[in-house]
Amino acid sequence: MAKPLKERDGAPKLDPRGRKVKILATVGPASRSPEMLARLFRAGVDAFRVNMSHGEHETHAETIKAIRAMEKEFHRPIAILADLQGPKLRVGKFKNGEAVIRHSGHFTLDRNPEPGDHTRVELPHPELFGLLEKGQRLLINDGKIRLKVIRADENEILCSAEVGGVISDRKGVNVPDAEVPIPALTEKDRRDLAFAVQQGVDWIGLSFVQRPEDLAEARKLMGGYGALCAKIEKPMAVRRLDEIIELSDGIMVARGDLGVELEPQEVPPLQKQIVNKTRTAGKPVIVATQMLESMIESPAPTRAEVSDVANAVYDGADAVMLSAETAAGEWPEEAVTIMHRIARQVESDEAYLPRVRFLDTPPDRTTADALAHACMTVADTVAISAITVFTGSGSTARRVARERPSVPMMVLTPSMKTARRLALLWGAHAVATKDIGSFEEMIAKGKRMALRHRFAAAGSKLIALAGVPFGTPGSTNLMHVVSIAGDELEKHEG
């Protein structure tokens, strides 16, 4: 857990986390009070997820306001990800609120709005009728009920129940074998996205992405504000993964619905594939869902959950996410603390760095990529305390992070928006500071910030990476190794 320090003005400040992977925590009834948000932040949270599937805009606005106030209190940029609900398919209602579908029996989904029973129920999604074919599957209530299509037409879908059971009002439906012709953004999502942009959130999570075109619509509505995170939770998205990664700013491995629509044994190798492809593209990748699920009710995780988190860290994921554990669980602070400890333990393992570098990420044939790669090589060869990156857009920081260097990266940027987005980037400690105008000013500021943020001490060395002329996007062309005397702060104050 990071220790609070005191800045020169007396305001509290935190030490660097001491780990490179980031923690994204979901806000909910168990964690939305300003006091609990501060406790989670102190325990190790780097970014907060606002789940637009639940709660009202007024409540979310209060949460966002509290997080922004915390930024000022602790002098650290914090990312906020607004996660859109997406087009959730659901069955209609039943006469008695529920019914029992018999194993191996027949069950019909139709367009009749009358309440259902043990033989049928309404499916209020006309786009599915005429789309499904014999042999395709319908999974209801997170896959607890599994139906196989016998016959489908414009009005009815007759199914055989491979797995029956109790079905109740408005349970969710997954269609893993077909690309459903519905947009990734519902009317509710459009309202929620407009609210999120107006509130100045840093990331938008787009749910149930099926095709690259889904991202284009969200981009248009975002109007150039914020970063777009595509959630991979549909088999159709996996088939077009390369295109989706290219069009997004980051990727979330959303294992909840992905685990429903695929066989359980298919998810772990697919998780590694998504992480590797996203890392190769130099974009942040988040591993999410059920990481410490038992801690919703228990103060301690299972050994399997600890291994799950550890494996995501060993794979080089940029961030790991807590969902209900912090949103509605009984032990939100403990869940964050344990996730922080797992990450610290893994990253202290001498086998960690070779594992995260096992993925080959050859630099592009650009000066910026060559220098980012060189930073890693220099840090491995010389006793370097940190890499100091000067950037406006964050692209240089992403290039360096892709190399997974052995030392922390301090990112200095004049843009608070950039600093906040980088809270989900592996190894990045972002600092929003005034812009620089000369090489000498860059070196002097880099030394002072490294001392102030506890990345360096007297006698240590830093790598400075920047672009000249300053303020020109995409001009990274300078790498410089500097030594710290230790009195740079005092001289500047004097």
Coordinates of C-alpha atoms in Angstrom, one line a residue:
M1 CA 0.0 0.0 0.0
A2 CA 1.3 3.4 -0.9
K3 CA 2.3 5.7 2.0
P4 CA 1.0 9.2 2.2
L5 CA 3.7 11.9 2.0
K6 CA 3.6 15.7 2.4
E7 CA 4.2 18.0 -0.5
R8 CA 5.9 21.4 0.1
D9 CA 2.5 23.0 0.3
G10 CA 1.4 20.6 3.0
A11 CA -1.1 18.7 0.8
P12 CA -1.0 14.9 1.0
K13 CA 0.7 13.0 -1.7
L14 CA 1.4 9.3 -2.4
D15 CA 4.6 7.4 -3.1
P16 CA 4.7 5.6 -6.5
R17 CA 2.8 2.4 -6.3
G18 CA 5.8 0.2 -6.6
R19 CA 4.2 -1.9 -9.3
K20 CA 3.8 -1.6 -13.1
V21 CA 0.4 -3.3 -13.7
K22 CA -2.6 -1.0 -12.9
I23 CA -5.7 -1.7 -10.9
L24 CA -9.1 -0.7 -12.2
A25 CA -12.0 -0.9 -9.6
T26 CA -15.7 -0.7 -10.3
V27 CA -17.7 1.9 -8.3
G28 CA -21.1 0.8 -6.8
P29 CA -23.1 1.0 -3.6
A30 CA -20.3 -0.5 -1.6
S31 CA -17.7 2.0 -2.7
R32 CA -19.3 5.3 -4.0
S33 CA -18.9 7.3 -0.8
P34 CA -16.0 9.8 -1.0
E35 CA -14.5 8.1 2.1
M36 CA -14.5 4.6 0.6
L37 CA -13.2 5.9 -2.8
A38 CA -10.2 7.5 -0.9
R39 CA -9.6 4.2 1.0
L40 CA -9.6 2.2 -2.3
F41 CA -7.3 4.7 -3.9
R42 CA -4.9 4.6 -0.9
A43 CA -5.1 0.7 -1.1
G44 CA -3.9 0.7 -4.7
V45 CA -6.6 1.7 -7.2
D46 CA -5.3 3.6 -10.2
A47 CA -8.5 4.0 -12.2
F48 CA -12.2 3.7 -11.5
R49 CA -14.9 2.1 -13.6
V50 CA -18.4 3.7 -13.6
N51 CA -20.9 1.0 -14.7
M52 CA -23.6 2.7 -16.7
S53 CA -25.8 -0.5 -16.6
H54 CA -26.8 0.5 -13.0
G55 CA -27.6 3.8 -11.3
E56 CA -28.8 7.2 -12.4
H57 CA -26.8 10.0 -14.0
E58 CA -27.1 12.1 -10.9
T59 CA -25.4 9.3 -8.8
H60 CA -22.7 8.9 -11.4
A61 CA -22.1 12.6 -11.5
E62 CA -21.5 12.6 -7.7
T63 CA -19.0 9.8 -8.1
I64 CA -17.1 11.5 -10.8
K65 CA -17.0 14.7 -8.8
A66 CA -15.6 12.8 -5.8
I67 CA -12.9 11.2 -7.9
R68 CA -11.8 14.6 -9.4
A69 CA -11.7 16.1 -5.9
M70 CA -9.5 13.2 -4.8
E71 CA -7.1 14.0 -7.7
K72 CA -6.5 17.4 -6.3
E73 CA -6.1 16.1 -2.8
F74 CA -3.5 13.5 -3.7
H75 CA -1.9 15.3 -6.7
R76 CA -2.2 12.2 -8.9
P77 CA -4.2 11.9 -12.2
I78 CA -6.9 9.2 -11.9
A79 CA -8.6 7.6 -14.9
I80 CA -12.4 7.2 -15.1
L81 CA -13.8 4.6 -17.4
A82 CA -17.5 4.9 -18.2
D83 CA -18.7 1.4 -19.2
L84 CA -21.7 1.4 -21.5
Q85 CA -24.4 -1.3 -21.0
G86 CA -24.7 -2.3 -24.7
P87 CA -27.5 -4.1 -26.4
K88 CA -28.5 -6.8 -23.9
L89 CA -30.9 -9.3 -25.3
R90 CA -33.6 -10.5 -22.9
V91 CA -36.7 -12.8 -22.9
G92 CA -40.1 -11.4 -21.9
K93 CA -42.2 -12.1 -18.8
F94 CA -43.9 -15.2 -17.4
K95 CA -47.4 -15.7 -15.9
N96 CA -46.0 -16.5 -12.5
G97 CA -42.7 -14.6 -12.8
E98 CA -40.9 -17.9 -13.7
A99 CA -41.3 -21.3 -15.3
V100 CA -39.4 -24.6 -15.5
I101 CA -38.0 -25.7 -18.9
R102 CA -37.8 -29.5 -18.9
H103 CA -34.5 -31.1 -19.9
S104 CA -34.6 -32.4 -23.5
G105 CA -38.1 -30.8 -23.8
H106 CA -39.2 -28.3 -26.5
F107 CA -39.4 -24.6 -25.8
T108 CA -40.5 -21.8 -28.1
L109 CA -39.4 -18.2 -28.3
D110 CA -41.9 -16.1 -30.2
R111 CA -43.2 -12.6 -30.8
N112 CA -46.4 -13.0 -28.8
P113 CA -46.4 -10.4 -26.0
E114 CA -48.6 -12.6 -23.7
P115 CA -46.8 -13.8 -20.5
G116 CA -45.0 -17.1 -21.0
D117 CA -45.1 -20.5 -19.4
H118 CA -43.1 -23.8 -19.4
T119 CA -43.6 -24.1 -23.2
R120 CA -43.0 -20.6 -24.6
V121 CA -42.1 -17.0 -23.9
E122 CA -41.8 -13.8 -25.8
L123 CA -38.4 -12.8 -27.3
P124 CA -38.9 -9.0 -27.9
H125 CA -36.1 -8.7 -30.4
P126 CA -37.5 -9.0 -34.0
E127 CA -34.0 -8.9 -35.5
L128 CA -33.4 -12.5 -34.3
F129 CA -36.4 -14.0 -36.1
G130 CA -35.4 -15.4 -39.5
L131 CA -31.7 -15.0 -38.6
L132 CA -31.2 -18.1 -36.6
E133 CA -30.7 -21.5 -38.2
K134 CA -31.1 -25.1 -37.2
G135 CA -28.4 -26.3 -34.8
Q136 CA -27.5 -22.8 -33.5
R137 CA -27.6 -22.2 -29.8
L138 CA -29.4 -19.8 -27.5
L139 CA -28.0 -19.4 -24.0
I140 CA -30.2 -18.0 -21.2
N141 CA -29.3 -16.6 -17.8
D142 CA -25.5 -16.6 -18.3
G143 CA -25.7 -20.1 -19.9
K144 CA -27.5 -21.8 -17.1
I145 CA -30.2 -22.8 -19.7
R146 CA -28.9 -24.0 -23.1
L147 CA -31.3 -24.3 -26.1
K148 CA -30.6 -25.6 -29.6
V149 CA -32.7 -24.4 -32.5
I150 CA -34.9 -27.0 -34.2
R151 CA -36.7 -24.6 -36.5
A152 CA -36.8 -20.9 -36.9
D153 CA -39.1 -18.5 -39.0
E154 CA -40.3 -14.9 -38.9
N155 CA -42.5 -15.6 -35.9
E156 CA -41.2 -18.5 -33.8
I157 CA -38.0 -20.1 -32.8
L158 CA -38.6 -23.7 -31.8
C159 CA -35.8 -25.1 -29.6
S160 CA -34.8 -28.3 -27.8
A161 CA -33.5 -27.8 -24.3
E162 CA -30.0 -29.3 -24.0
V163 CA -30.0 -28.0 -20.4
G164 CA -33.3 -27.0 -18.8
G165 CA -34.1 -25.4 -15.5
V166 CA -35.8 -22.4 -13.9
I167 CA -36.3 -19.4 -16.2
S168 CA -37.7 -16.1 -14.9
D169 CA -38.7 -12.7 -16.2
R170 CA -36.3 -10.7 -18.4
K171 CA -33.3 -13.1 -18.2
G172 CA -30.5 -12.4 -20.6
V173 CA -30.0 -14.2 -23.9
N174 CA -26.7 -14.9 -25.6
V175 CA -26.5 -15.9 -29.3
P176 CA -23.0 -17.2 -29.8
D177 CA -23.3 -18.7 -33.2
A178 CA -24.6 -15.7 -35.2
E179 CA -23.7 -12.1 -35.8
V180 CA -26.8 -10.3 -34.5
P181 CA -27.7 -7.3 -36.8
I182 CA -28.1 -4.8 -34.0
P183 CA -25.8 -1.8 -33.3
A184 CA -23.4 -1.8 -30.3
L185 CA -25.1 1.4 -29.1
T186 CA -28.7 1.5 -27.9
E187 CA -30.7 4.7 -27.2
K188 CA -29.7 4.3 -23.5
D189 CA -26.1 4.0 -24.5
R190 CA -26.3 7.1 -26.6
R191 CA -27.7 9.1 -23.7
D192 CA -25.1 7.6 -21.3
L193 CA -22.2 8.3 -23.7
A194 CA -23.3 11.9 -24.1
F195 CA -23.4 12.2 -20.3
A196 CA -20.0 10.6 -19.9
V197 CA -18.4 13.0 -22.4
Q198 CA -20.1 16.0 -20.8
Q199 CA -18.7 14.8 -17.4
G200 CA -15.2 14.6 -18.9
V201 CA -14.5 10.9 -18.3
D202 CA -11.3 9.6 -19.8
W203 CA -12.3 6.2 -21.3
I204 CA -15.5 4.9 -22.8
G205 CA -16.0 1.1 -22.6
L206 CA -18.0 -0.2 -25.6
S207 CA -19.8 -3.4 -24.7
F208 CA -20.8 -6.3 -27.0
V209 CA -18.6 -5.2 -29.9
Q210 CA -19.1 -7.5 -32.9
R211 CA -17.5 -5.7 -35.8
P212 CA -15.2 -2.8 -36.5
E213 CA -18.1 -0.6 -37.6
D214 CA -19.4 -0.6 -34.0
L215 CA -16.3 1.4 -33.0
A216 CA -16.8 4.0 -35.8
E217 CA -20.3 4.9 -34.5
A218 CA -19.0 5.4 -30.9
R219 CA -16.1 7.5 -32.2
K220 CA -18.4 9.8 -34.0
L221 CA -20.6 10.3 -30.9
M222 CA -17.5 11.0 -28.7
G223 CA -16.6 13.9 -31.0
G224 CA -12.8 13.4 -30.4
Y225 CA -13.1 13.4 -26.6
G226 CA -11.8 10.6 -24.5
A227 CA -10.3 7.2 -25.4
L228 CA -12.3 4.2 -26.6
C229 CA -11.9 0.8 -25.0
A230 CA -13.4 -2.1 -27.0
K231 CA -14.7 -4.9 -24.7
I232 CA -14.1 -8.3 -26.2
E233 CA -17.0 -10.5 -25.1
K234 CA -18.5 -11.9 -28.3
P235 CA -17.0 -14.7 -30.5
M236 CA -17.8 -12.5 -33.5
A237 CA -15.4 -9.9 -32.1
V238 CA -12.6 -12.5 -31.7
R239 CA -12.9 -13.3 -35.4
R240 CA -12.2 -9.7 -36.3
L241 CA -9.9 -9.0 -33.4
D242 CA -7.0 -7.4 -35.4
E243 CA -9.3 -4.8 -37.0
I244 CA -11.0 -4.0 -33.7
I245 CA -7.6 -3.5 -32.0
E246 CA -6.5 -1.2 -34.8
L247 CA -9.6 1.0 -34.4
S248 CA -9.6 1.2 -30.6
D249 CA -7.4 2.9 -28.0
G250 CA -7.5 0.0 -25.7
I251 CA -9.0 -3.5 -25.2
M252 CA -10.8 -5.2 -22.3
V253 CA -10.9 -9.0 -22.1
A254 CA -14.5 -9.1 -20.7
R255 CA -14.5 -12.8 -19.6
G256 CA -18.1 -12.7 -18.2
D257 CA -20.1 -13.0 -21.5
L258 CA -17.1 -14.4 -23.3
G259 CA -17.1 -17.3 -20.9
V260 CA -20.9 -17.8 -21.5
E261 CA -20.7 -17.9 -25.3
L262 CA -17.5 -20.1 -25.5
E263 CA -16.7 -23.3 -23.8
P264 CA -14.8 -22.7 -20.5
Q265 CA -11.6 -24.3 -21.7
E266 CA -11.5 -21.9 -24.7
V267 CA -11.3 -18.7 -22.6
P268 CA -7.7 -19.0 -21.0
P269 CA -5.8 -19.4 -24.3
L270 CA -8.1 -16.7 -25.9
Q271 CA -7.3 -14.3 -23.1
K272 CA -3.6 -14.8 -23.8
Q273 CA -4.1 -14.3 -27.5
I274 CA -6.0 -11.0 -26.9
V275 CA -3.4 -9.7 -24.4
N276 CA -0.6 -10.5 -26.8
K277 CA -2.2 -9.0 -29.9
T278 CA -3.1 -5.8 -28.0
R279 CA 0.4 -5.5 -26.4
T280 CA 2.0 -5.9 -29.8
A281 CA -0.1 -3.0 -31.1
G282 CA 1.2 -0.9 -28.2
K283 CA -2.2 -0.3 -26.6
P284 CA -3.4 -0.9 -23.0
V285 CA -5.2 -4.2 -22.4
I286 CA -7.3 -4.9 -19.3
V287 CA -8.2 -8.3 -18.0
A288 CA -11.6 -8.3 -16.3
T289 CA -14.4 -10.2 -14.6
Q290 CA -14.4 -12.6 -11.6
M291 CA -10.8 -12.1 -10.7
L292 CA -11.4 -12.2 -7.0
E293 CA -15.1 -13.2 -7.2
S294 CA -15.2 -15.0 -3.8
M295 CA -14.2 -11.7 -2.1
I296 CA -17.7 -10.4 -2.7
E297 CA -18.6 -12.3 0.5
S298 CA -15.3 -13.5 1.9
P299 CA -12.4 -11.5 3.3
A300 CA -9.9 -13.8 1.5
P301 CA -9.7 -15.0 -2.1
T302 CA -9.4 -18.6 -3.2
R303 CA -6.0 -19.9 -4.3
A304 CA -7.3 -20.3 -7.8
E305 CA -8.3 -16.6 -7.9
V306 CA -4.9 -15.6 -6.7
S307 CA -3.3 -17.6 -9.5
D308 CA -5.7 -16.1 -12.0
V309 CA -4.7 -12.6 -11.1
A310 CA -1.0 -13.6 -11.0
N311 CA -1.2 -15.1 -14.5
A312 CA -2.7 -11.9 -15.9
V313 CA 0.2 -10.0 -14.4
Y314 CA 2.8 -12.5 -15.8
D315 CA 1.1 -12.2 -19.2
G316 CA 2.0 -8.5 -19.2
A317 CA -1.6 -7.1 -19.0
D318 CA -1.6 -3.4 -18.5
A319 CA -4.4 -3.5 -15.9
V320 CA -6.5 -6.0 -13.9
M321 CA -10.1 -5.1 -13.0
L322 CA -12.3 -5.7 -10.0
S323 CA -16.1 -5.7 -10.7
A324 CA -18.7 -6.7 -8.0
E325 CA -15.8 -7.2 -5.5
T326 CA -15.6 -3.4 -5.1
A327 CA -19.0 -2.4 -6.5
A328 CA -21.2 -4.5 -4.2
G329 CA -19.0 -6.7 -2.1
E330 CA -18.6 -6.8 1.6
W331 CA -14.7 -6.4 1.4
P332 CA -13.9 -3.8 -1.2
E333 CA -10.8 -2.4 0.4
E334 CA -9.4 -5.8 1.2
A335 CA -10.0 -6.9 -2.4
V336 CA -7.9 -4.0 -3.7
T337 CA -5.2 -4.6 -1.1
I338 CA -4.9 -8.3 -2.0
M339 CA -4.8 -7.5 -5.7
H340 CA -2.0 -5.0 -5.1
R341 CA 0.0 -7.5 -3.1
I342 CA -0.4 -10.2 -5.7
A343 CA 0.9 -7.8 -8.4
R344 CA 3.8 -6.7 -6.2
Q345 CA 4.8 -10.3 -5.5
V346 CA 4.7 -11.3 -9.1
E347 CA 6.7 -8.3 -10.3
S348 CA 9.4 -9.0 -7.7
D349 CA 9.8 -12.5 -9.1
E350 CA 13.1 -12.8 -11.1
A351 CA 11.2 -14.8 -13.7
Y352 CA 8.7 -11.9 -14.2
L353 CA 10.6 -9.8 -16.7
P354 CA 11.6 -12.7 -19.0
R355 CA 8.0 -13.8 -19.0
V356 CA 6.5 -10.4 -20.0
R357 CA 9.2 -10.0 -22.6
F358 CA 8.7 -13.5 -24.0
L359 CA 6.2 -11.7 -26.4
D360 CA 8.2 -10.4 -29.4
T361 CA 7.3 -6.7 -29.9
P362 CA 9.7 -5.6 -32.7
P363 CA 9.8 -1.8 -33.0
D364 CA 8.3 -0.1 -36.1
R365 CA 10.8 1.4 -38.5
T366 CA 10.5 4.8 -37.0
T367 CA 12.9 7.0 -34.9
A368 CA 10.4 7.1 -32.0
D369 CA 10.0 3.3 -31.8
A370 CA 13.8 2.8 -32.2
L371 CA 14.4 5.1 -29.3
A372 CA 11.7 3.5 -27.1
H373 CA 13.4 0.2 -27.7
A374 CA 16.8 1.7 -26.9
C375 CA 15.4 2.9 -23.6
M376 CA 14.8 -0.7 -22.6
T377 CA 18.3 -1.8 -23.7
V378 CA 20.0 1.1 -21.8
A379 CA 18.0 0.4 -18.7
D380 CA 19.1 -3.2 -18.8
T381 CA 22.7 -2.3 -19.3
V382 CA 23.2 0.7 -17.0
A383 CA 22.0 1.3 -13.5
I384 CA 19.0 3.5 -14.3
S385 CA 16.4 4.6 -11.7
A386 CA 13.6 5.6 -14.1
I387 CA 12.8 6.6 -17.7
T388 CA 11.4 10.1 -17.9
V389 CA 9.2 10.6 -20.9
F390 CA 8.0 14.0 -22.1
T391 CA 4.8 13.8 -24.2
G392 CA 1.8 15.7 -25.2
S393 CA -0.4 12.9 -26.6
G394 CA 0.9 10.0 -24.7
S395 CA 2.1 8.1 -27.8
T396 CA 5.7 8.1 -26.7
A397 CA 4.8 6.6 -23.3
R398 CA 2.8 3.9 -25.0
R399 CA 5.8 3.0 -27.2
V400 CA 8.1 2.7 -24.2
A401 CA 5.5 0.7 -22.2
R402 CA 5.2 -1.8 -25.1
E403 CA 8.9 -2.7 -24.5
R404 CA 8.1 -3.5 -20.9
P405 CA 11.3 -1.9 -19.5
S406 CA 12.8 -3.1 -16.2
V407 CA 12.5 0.4 -14.5
P408 CA 9.5 2.6 -13.9
M409 CA 8.4 5.3 -16.4
M410 CA 7.6 8.8 -15.2
V411 CA 5.6 10.6 -17.8
L412 CA 5.6 14.4 -17.8
T413 CA 2.8 16.0 -19.9
P414 CA 1.2 19.4 -20.1
S415 CA -2.2 17.7 -20.8
M416 CA -4.2 16.5 -17.8
K417 CA -6.4 14.5 -20.2
T418 CA -3.3 12.6 -21.4
A419 CA -2.1 12.1 -17.8
R420 CA -5.4 10.7 -16.8
R421 CA -5.6 8.3 -19.7
L422 CA -2.1 6.9 -18.9
A423 CA -3.4 5.8 -15.5
L424 CA -4.3 2.5 -17.3
L425 CA -0.9 2.1 -19.0
W426 CA 1.6 -0.4 -17.7
G427 CA 4.5 1.1 -15.8
A428 CA 3.4 4.7 -16.3
H429 CA 3.4 7.3 -13.4
A430 CA 1.9 10.3 -15.1
V431 CA 2.5 13.9 -13.9
A432 CA 0.6 16.9 -15.3
T433 CA 3.1 19.8 -15.4
K434 CA 3.8 23.0 -17.3
D435 CA 5.1 22.6 -20.9
I436 CA 8.8 23.0 -21.6
G437 CA 10.5 25.2 -24.1
S438 CA 14.1 24.1 -24.3
F439 CA 16.4 21.1 -23.9
E440 CA 18.0 22.6 -20.7
E441 CA 14.6 23.2 -19.2
M442 CA 13.5 19.6 -20.0
I443 CA 16.6 18.1 -18.3
A444 CA 16.2 20.3 -15.2
K445 CA 12.5 19.6 -14.8
G446 CA 13.0 15.9 -15.3
K447 CA 15.5 15.8 -12.5
R448 CA 13.4 17.8 -10.1
M449 CA 10.3 15.7 -10.8
A450 CA 12.2 12.5 -10.4
L451 CA 13.4 13.6 -7.0
R452 CA 9.9 15.0 -6.0
H453 CA 8.1 11.8 -6.9
R454 CA 10.7 9.5 -5.3
F455 CA 12.0 8.0 -8.5
A456 CA 15.6 9.1 -8.0
A457 CA 18.1 10.1 -5.4
A458 CA 21.6 11.6 -5.3
G459 CA 23.9 9.7 -7.6
S460 CA 21.2 7.9 -9.6
K461 CA 20.8 8.1 -13.4
L462 CA 17.7 8.8 -15.5
I463 CA 16.9 8.4 -19.2
A464 CA 15.1 11.4 -20.7
L465 CA 13.1 10.7 -23.9
A466 CA 11.5 13.6 -25.8
G467 CA 11.0 15.2 -29.2
V468 CA 12.6 18.4 -30.5
P469 CA 11.2 20.8 -31.4
F470 CA 9.1 20.7 -28.3
G471 CA 5.3 20.7 -28.7
T472 CA 5.4 19.0 -32.0
P473 CA 3.3 15.7 -32.0
G474 CA 5.1 12.6 -33.2
S475 CA 8.6 14.2 -33.1
T476 CA 10.3 11.9 -30.6
N477 CA 13.9 12.0 -31.6
L478 CA 16.0 12.5 -28.5
M479 CA 17.3 10.2 -25.7
H480 CA 19.6 11.5 -23.1
V481 CA 21.1 9.9 -19.9
V482 CA 21.5 12.2 -17.0
S483 CA 22.9 12.0 -13.5
I484 CA 21.2 13.3 -10.4
A485 CA 23.2 15.4 -8.0
G486 CA 20.5 15.4 -5.3
D487 CA 20.3 19.1 -4.7
E488 CA 18.2 20.1 -7.8
L489 CA 15.1 20.8 -5.8
E490 CA 16.8 23.0 -3.3
K491 CA 18.6 25.0 -6.0
H492 CA 15.3 25.5 -7.9
E493 CA 13.5 26.7 -4.7
G494 CA 16.4 29.0 -3.9

